[in-house]
PDB file of C-alpha atoms in Angstrom:
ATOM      1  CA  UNK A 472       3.129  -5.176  -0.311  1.00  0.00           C
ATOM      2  CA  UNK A 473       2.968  -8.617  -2.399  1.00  0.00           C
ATOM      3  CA  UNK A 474       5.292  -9.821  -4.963  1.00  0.00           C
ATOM      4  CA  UNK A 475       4.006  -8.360  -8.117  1.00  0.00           C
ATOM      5  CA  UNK A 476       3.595 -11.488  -9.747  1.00  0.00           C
ATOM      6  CA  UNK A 477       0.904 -11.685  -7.317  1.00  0.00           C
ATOM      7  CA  UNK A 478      -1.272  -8.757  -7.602  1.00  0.00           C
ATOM      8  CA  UNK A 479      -3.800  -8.836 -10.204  1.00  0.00           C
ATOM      9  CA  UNK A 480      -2.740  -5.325 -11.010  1.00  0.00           C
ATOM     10  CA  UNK A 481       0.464  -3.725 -12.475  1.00  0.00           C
ATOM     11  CA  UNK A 482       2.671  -1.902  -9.704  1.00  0.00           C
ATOM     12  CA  UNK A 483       2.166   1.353 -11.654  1.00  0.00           C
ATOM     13  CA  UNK A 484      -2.247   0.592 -11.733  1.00  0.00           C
ATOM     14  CA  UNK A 485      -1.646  -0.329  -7.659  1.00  0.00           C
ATOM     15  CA  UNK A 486       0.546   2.786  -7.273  1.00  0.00           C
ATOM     16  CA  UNK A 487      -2.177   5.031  -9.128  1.00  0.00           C
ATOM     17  CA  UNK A 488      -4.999   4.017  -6.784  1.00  0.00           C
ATOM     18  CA  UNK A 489      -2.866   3.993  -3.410  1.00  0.00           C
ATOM     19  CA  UNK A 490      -2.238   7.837  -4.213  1.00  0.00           C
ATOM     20  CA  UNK A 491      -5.923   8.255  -4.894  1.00  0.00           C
ATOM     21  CA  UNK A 492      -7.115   6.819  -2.302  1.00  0.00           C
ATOM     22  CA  UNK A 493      -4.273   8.239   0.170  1.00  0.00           C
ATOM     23  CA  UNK A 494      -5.211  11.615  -1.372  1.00  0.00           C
ATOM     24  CA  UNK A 495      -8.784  10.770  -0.519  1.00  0.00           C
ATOM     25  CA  UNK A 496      -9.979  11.625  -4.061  1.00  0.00           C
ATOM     26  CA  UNK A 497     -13.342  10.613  -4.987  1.00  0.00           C
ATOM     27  CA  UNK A 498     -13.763   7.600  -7.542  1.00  0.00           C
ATOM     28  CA  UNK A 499     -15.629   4.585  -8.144  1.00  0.00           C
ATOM     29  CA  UNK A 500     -14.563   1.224  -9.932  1.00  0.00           C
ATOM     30  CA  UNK A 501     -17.182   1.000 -12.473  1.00  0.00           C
ATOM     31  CA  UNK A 502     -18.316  -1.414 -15.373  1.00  0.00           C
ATOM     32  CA  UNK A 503     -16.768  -5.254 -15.388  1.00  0.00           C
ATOM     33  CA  UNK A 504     -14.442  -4.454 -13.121  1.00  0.00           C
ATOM     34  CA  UNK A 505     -16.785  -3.815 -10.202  1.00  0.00           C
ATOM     35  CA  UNK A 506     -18.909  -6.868 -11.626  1.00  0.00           C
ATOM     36  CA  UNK A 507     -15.462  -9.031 -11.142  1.00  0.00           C
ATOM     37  CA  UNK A 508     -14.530  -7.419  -7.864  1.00  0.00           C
ATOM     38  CA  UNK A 509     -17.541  -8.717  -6.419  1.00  0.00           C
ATOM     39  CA  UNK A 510     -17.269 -12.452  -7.649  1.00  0.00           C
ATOM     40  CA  UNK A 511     -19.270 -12.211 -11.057  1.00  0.00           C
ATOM     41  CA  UNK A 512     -17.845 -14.925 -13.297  1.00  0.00           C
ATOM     42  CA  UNK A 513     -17.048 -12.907 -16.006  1.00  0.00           C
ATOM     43  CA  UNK A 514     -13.730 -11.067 -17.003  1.00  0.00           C
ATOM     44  CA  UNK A 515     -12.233  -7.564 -18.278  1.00  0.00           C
ATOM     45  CA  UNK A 516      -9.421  -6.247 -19.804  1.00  0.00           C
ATOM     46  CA  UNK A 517      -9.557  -2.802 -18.244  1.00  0.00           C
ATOM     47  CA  UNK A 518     -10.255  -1.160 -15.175  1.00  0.00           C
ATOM     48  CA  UNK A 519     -13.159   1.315 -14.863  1.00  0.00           C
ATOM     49  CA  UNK A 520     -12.960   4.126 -13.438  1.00  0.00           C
ATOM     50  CA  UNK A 521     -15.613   6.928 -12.862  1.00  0.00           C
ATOM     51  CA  UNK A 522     -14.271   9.922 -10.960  1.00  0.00           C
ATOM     52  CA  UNK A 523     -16.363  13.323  -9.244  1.00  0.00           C
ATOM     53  CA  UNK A 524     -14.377  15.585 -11.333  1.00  0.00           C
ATOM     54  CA  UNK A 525     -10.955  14.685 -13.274  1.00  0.00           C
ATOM     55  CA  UNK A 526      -9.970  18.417 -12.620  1.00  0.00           C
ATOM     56  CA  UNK A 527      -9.409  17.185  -9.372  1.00  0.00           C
ATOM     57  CA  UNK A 528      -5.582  18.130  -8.844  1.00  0.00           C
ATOM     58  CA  UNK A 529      -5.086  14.827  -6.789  1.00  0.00           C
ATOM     59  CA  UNK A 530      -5.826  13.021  -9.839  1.00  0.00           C
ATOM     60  CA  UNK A 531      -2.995  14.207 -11.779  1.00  0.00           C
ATOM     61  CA  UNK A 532      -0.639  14.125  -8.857  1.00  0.00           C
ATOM     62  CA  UNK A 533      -1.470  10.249  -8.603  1.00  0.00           C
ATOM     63  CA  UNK A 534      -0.808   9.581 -12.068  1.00  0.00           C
ATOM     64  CA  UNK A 535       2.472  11.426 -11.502  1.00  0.00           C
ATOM     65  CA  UNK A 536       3.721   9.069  -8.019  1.00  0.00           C
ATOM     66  CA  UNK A 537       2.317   5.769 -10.786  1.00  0.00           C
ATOM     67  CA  UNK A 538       4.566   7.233 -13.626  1.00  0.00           C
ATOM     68  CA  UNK A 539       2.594   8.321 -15.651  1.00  0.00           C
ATOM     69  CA  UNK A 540       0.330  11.704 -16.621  1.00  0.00           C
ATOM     70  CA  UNK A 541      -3.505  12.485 -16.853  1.00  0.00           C
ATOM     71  CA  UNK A 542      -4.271  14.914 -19.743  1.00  0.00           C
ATOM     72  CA  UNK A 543      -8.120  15.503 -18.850  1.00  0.00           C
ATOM     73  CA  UNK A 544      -8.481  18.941 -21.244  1.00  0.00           C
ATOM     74  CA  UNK A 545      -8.639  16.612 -24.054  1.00  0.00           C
ATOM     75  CA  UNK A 546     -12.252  14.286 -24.783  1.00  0.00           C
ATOM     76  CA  UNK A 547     -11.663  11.820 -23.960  1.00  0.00           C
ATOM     77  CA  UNK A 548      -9.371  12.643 -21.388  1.00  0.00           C
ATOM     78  CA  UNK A 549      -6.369  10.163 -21.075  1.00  0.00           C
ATOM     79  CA  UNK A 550      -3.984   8.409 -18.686  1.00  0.00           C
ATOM     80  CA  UNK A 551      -0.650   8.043 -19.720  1.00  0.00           C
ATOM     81  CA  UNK A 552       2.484   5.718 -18.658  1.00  0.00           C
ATOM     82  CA  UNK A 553       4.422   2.735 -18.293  1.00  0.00           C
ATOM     83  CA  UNK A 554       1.546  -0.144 -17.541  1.00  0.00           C
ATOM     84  CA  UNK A 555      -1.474   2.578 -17.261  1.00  0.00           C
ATOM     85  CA  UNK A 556      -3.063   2.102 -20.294  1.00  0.00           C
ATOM     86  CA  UNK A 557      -6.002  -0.555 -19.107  1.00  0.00           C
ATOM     87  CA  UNK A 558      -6.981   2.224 -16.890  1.00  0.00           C
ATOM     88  CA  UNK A 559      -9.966   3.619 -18.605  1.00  0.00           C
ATOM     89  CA  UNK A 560     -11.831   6.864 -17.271  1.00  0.00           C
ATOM     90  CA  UNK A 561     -15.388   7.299 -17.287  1.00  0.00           C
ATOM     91  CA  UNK A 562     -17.546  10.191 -17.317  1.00  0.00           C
ATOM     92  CA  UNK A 563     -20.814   8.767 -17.240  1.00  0.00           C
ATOM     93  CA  UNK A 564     -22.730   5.881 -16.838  1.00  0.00           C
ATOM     94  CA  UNK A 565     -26.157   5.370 -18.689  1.00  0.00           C
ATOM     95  CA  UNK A 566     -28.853   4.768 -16.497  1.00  0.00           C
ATOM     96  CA  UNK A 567     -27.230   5.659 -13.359  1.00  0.00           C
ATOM     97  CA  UNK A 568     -27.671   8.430 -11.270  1.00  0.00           C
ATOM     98  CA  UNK A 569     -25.290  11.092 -10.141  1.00  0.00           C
ATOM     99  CA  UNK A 570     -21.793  10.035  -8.957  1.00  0.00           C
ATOM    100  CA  UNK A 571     -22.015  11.361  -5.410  1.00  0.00           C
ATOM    101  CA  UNK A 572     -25.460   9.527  -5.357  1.00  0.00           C
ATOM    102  CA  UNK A 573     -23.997   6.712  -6.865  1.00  0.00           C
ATOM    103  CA  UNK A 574     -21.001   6.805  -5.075  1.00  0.00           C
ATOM    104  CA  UNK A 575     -23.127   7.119  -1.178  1.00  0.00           C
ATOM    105  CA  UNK A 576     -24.181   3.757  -2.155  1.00  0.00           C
ATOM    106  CA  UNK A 577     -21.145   2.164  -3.258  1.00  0.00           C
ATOM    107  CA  UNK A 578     -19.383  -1.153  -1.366  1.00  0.00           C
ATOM    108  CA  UNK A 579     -16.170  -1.120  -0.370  1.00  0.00           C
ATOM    109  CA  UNK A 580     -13.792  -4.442  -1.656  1.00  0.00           C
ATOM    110  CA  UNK A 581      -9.961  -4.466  -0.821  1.00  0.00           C
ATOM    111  CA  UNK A 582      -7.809  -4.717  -3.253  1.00  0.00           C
ATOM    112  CA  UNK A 583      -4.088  -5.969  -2.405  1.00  0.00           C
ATOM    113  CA  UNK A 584      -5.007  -3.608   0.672  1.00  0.00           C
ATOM    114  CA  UNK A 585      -6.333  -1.040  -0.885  1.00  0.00           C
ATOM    115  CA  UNK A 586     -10.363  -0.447  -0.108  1.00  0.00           C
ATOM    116  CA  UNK A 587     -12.104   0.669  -3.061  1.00  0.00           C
ATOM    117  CA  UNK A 588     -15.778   1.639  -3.522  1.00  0.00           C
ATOM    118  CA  UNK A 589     -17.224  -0.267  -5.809  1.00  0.00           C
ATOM    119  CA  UNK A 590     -20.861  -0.003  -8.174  1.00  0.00           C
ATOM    120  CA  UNK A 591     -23.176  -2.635  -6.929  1.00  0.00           C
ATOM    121  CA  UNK A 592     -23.544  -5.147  -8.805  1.00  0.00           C
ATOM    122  CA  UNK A 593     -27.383  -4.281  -9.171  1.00  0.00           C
ATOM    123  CA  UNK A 594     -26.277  -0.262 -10.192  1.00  0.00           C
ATOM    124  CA  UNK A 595     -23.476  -2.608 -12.644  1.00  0.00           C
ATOM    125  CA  UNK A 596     -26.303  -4.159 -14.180  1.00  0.00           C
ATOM    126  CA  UNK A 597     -28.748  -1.421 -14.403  1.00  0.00           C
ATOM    127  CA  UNK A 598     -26.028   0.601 -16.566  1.00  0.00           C
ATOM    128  CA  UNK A 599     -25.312  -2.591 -18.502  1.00  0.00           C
ATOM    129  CA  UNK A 600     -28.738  -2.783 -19.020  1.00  0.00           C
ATOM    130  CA  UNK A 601     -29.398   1.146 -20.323  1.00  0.00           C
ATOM    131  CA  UNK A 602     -26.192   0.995 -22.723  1.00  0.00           C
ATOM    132  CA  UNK A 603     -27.877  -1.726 -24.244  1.00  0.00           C
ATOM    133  CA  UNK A 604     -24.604  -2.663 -26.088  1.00  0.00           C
ATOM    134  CA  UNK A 605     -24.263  -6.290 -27.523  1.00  0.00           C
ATOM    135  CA  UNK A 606     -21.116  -6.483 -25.339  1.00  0.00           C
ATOM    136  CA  UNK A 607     -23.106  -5.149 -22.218  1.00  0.00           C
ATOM    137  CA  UNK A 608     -26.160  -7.577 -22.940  1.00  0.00           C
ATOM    138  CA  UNK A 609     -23.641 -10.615 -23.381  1.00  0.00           C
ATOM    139  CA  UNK A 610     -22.782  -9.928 -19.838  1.00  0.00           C
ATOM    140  CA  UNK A 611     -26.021 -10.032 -18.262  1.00  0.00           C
ATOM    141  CA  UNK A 612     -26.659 -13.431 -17.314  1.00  0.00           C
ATOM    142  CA  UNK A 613     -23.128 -13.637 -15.524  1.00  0.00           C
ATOM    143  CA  UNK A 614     -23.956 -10.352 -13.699  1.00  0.00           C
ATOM    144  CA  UNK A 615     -27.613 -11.421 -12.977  1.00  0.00           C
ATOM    145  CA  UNK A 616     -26.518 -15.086 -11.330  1.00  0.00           C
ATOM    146  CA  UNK A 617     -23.792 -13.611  -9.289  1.00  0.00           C
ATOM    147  CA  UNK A 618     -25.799 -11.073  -7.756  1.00  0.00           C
ATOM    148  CA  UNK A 619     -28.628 -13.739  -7.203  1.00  0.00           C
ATOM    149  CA  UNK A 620     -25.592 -15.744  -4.947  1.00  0.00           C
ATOM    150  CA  UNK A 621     -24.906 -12.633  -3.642  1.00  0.00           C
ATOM    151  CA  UNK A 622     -28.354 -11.967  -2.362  1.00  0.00           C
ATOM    152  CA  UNK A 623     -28.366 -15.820  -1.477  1.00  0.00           C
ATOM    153  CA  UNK A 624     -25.502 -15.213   1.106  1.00  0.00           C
ATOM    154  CA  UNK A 625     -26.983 -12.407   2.993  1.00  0.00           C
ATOM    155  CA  UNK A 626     -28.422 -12.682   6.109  1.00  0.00           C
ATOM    156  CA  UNK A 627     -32.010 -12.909   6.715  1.00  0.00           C
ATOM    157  CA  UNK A 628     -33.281  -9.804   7.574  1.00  0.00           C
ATOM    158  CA  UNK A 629     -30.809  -7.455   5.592  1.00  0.00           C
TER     159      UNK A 629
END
């Protein structure tokens, strides 16, 4: 693995979603941090993530090899350790569809080796666009001209 002074996440956030996706629990990167993944030119402070069910038992045991401890029988439910607070967890994203819809239809982006499904940036700005939150309306011309140069880049044909 890289230096950590390389990775754009902490060793306990890289730790949490090695185990999860070692584990193969089901999750998507959500919100501004898919949007960045995928070359928007915007930036967060957290990292979203929606899961199929934070009952999962993988979940917890992943927060447990990062550190720290998921208390999901709480609302919201939390994430808690040592450099695992920017992890936020999401239950629901307006004007998306289900998460195993959502997530059938999700791109995969590596991240310091780990591959990571990842909200389109069209299904990014679709929820963006349903929240209807100054924050998430601030945000849509960034979203909107990156996934215009996405679109640009593919392949005729696709």
């Amino acid at each position: 693995m890289q230096d950590s002074d390389d990775l754009p996440l902490s060793r306990a956030e890289f730790e949490f979603l090695r185990a999860l996706t070692d584990a193969g629990v089901p999750f998507l990167v959500v919100g501004l941090s898919a949007a960045v993944l995928q070359g928007a030119d915007t930036a967060t402070q957290d990292l979203d993530l929606w899961f199929a069910s934070l009952a999962d038992p993988r979940v917890s045991d992943a927060a447990i090899r990062a550190g720290g401890v998921l208390i999901w029988r709480i609302t919201p439910a939390v994430l808690s350790g040592p450099d695992l607070e920017r992890i936020d967890l999401v239950y629901h994203c307006d004007g998306l569809d289900s998460f195993y819809t959502e997530f059938a239809h999700a791109v995969t982006v590596d991240v310091c080796g780990i591959a990571l499904k990842v909200l389109p940036l069209s299904r990014v700005i679709a929820s963006k666009k349903a929240a209807n939150r100054t924050k998430d309306r601030s945000v849509l011309p960034a979203l909107e001209a990156a996934l215009a140069v996405s679109a640009a880049k593919k392949p005729a044909g696709r």
